[in-house]
């Protein structure tokens, strides 16, 4: 009987010691979904889904050395040139295992479990496709699951996600610096917009062009979502804000009825070579951007008669600037193009250059991200 009691006491002690060790080696963070998650204090193997530029910005040029798995389609298909630059220049990037994408419905949860990452960092847009059952399966396999979200495009989601990445990659100081910078710029934009009288607010049209082999087909337009959200923060009167919830089809007749004072075209560099797009992004010149805008204007019946086109108030914005810790420059640029008198102290193009040199020196600097049309 005495031996049994001693054995039980020893087991309880071992259990308590083990629990103390786990608590000592882990820290609890709260992700963007409000989930409290215990994660290792030091990590060396991570699943990381998307938002590659933010990872480099926060964790530094060697960040991908810790990323053992990802969903490469989410970047490669929509940001082909950027993906190729990372593949060629970022240490650890080409060694990542591609385990499929929720966007293609081929995400391989079993392969992820087999790789045994210290933590799985998911984007919030993956949540529904991954599902609670698979999240529980990962956690039961000893893999903590953390969600981040830069697609929401709110300062709260941006700064929360940046704090999380900073904690996981032991880059808290740099993350705080980025958060302070982002918050200060957003505040400055809000202060400038607050000074604009209602009768001076200008109408604008926003179009995402990636869905056809010619520019004759209209793309999608934004409500108060993504670029539409940033535009609203910059004081733009988006003609589709009350007609489209997030992303919707363009009605050319309505566009011509509204006859906006400015047009902002959402460009990029997609993998599909047969898809006609406004050319923007890394390695793209302003001349290429202008040529693509001119092609769009000339092939659309009546487009040259729009007030914005006649006055040359047509602009291209790079889609990949969104969802980053520098997308405040889009707010600044939209504001400066619409309200130069109220945004005279803003230099968004210069701000972007300074940011890239400081946080992303390995990426090409001379590229077209925010461009005014010059036919």
Short mmCIF file of C-alpha atoms in Angstrom, two decimals, residues 202 204-206 221-225 227-233 235-246 254 258:
data_model
loop_
_atom_site.label_atom_id
_atom_site.label_comp_id
_atom_site.label_asym_id
_atom_site.label_seq_id
_atom_site.Cartn_x
_atom_site.Cartn_y
_atom_site.Cartn_z
CA UNK A 202 -15.02 64.46 -55.28
CA UNK A 204 -14.39 58.53 -58.09
CA UNK A 205 -14.71 55.17 -59.80
CA UNK A 206 -12.58 52.16 -58.86
CA UNK A 221 -15.71 47.38 -58.72
CA UNK A 222 -15.46 47.93 -55.00
CA UNK A 223 -18.02 48.92 -52.40
CA UNK A 224 -16.63 49.85 -48.98
CA UNK A 225 -14.16 47.00 -49.22
CA UNK A 227 -9.48 49.60 -52.22
CA UNK A 228 -12.96 51.05 -51.70
CA UNK A 229 -12.31 51.11 -47.95
CA UNK A 230 -8.97 52.88 -48.37
CA UNK A 231 -10.61 55.33 -50.78
CA UNK A 232 -13.30 56.18 -48.25
CA UNK A 233 -10.61 56.87 -45.66
CA UNK A 235 -12.25 61.19 -48.61
CA UNK A 236 -13.24 59.86 -52.04
CA UNK A 237 -16.94 59.61 -52.93
CA UNK A 238 -16.94 56.14 -54.44
CA UNK A 239 -19.84 56.01 -56.93
CA UNK A 240 -20.41 52.33 -56.13
CA UNK A 241 -20.13 52.51 -52.35
CA UNK A 242 -23.90 52.15 -51.82
CA UNK A 243 -24.52 49.79 -54.75
CA UNK A 244 -21.92 47.07 -54.08
CA UNK A 245 -21.30 45.46 -50.70
CA UNK A 246 -17.74 44.26 -51.30
CA UNK A 254 -24.52 53.60 -64.39
CA UNK A 258 -22.44 59.16 -62.63
#
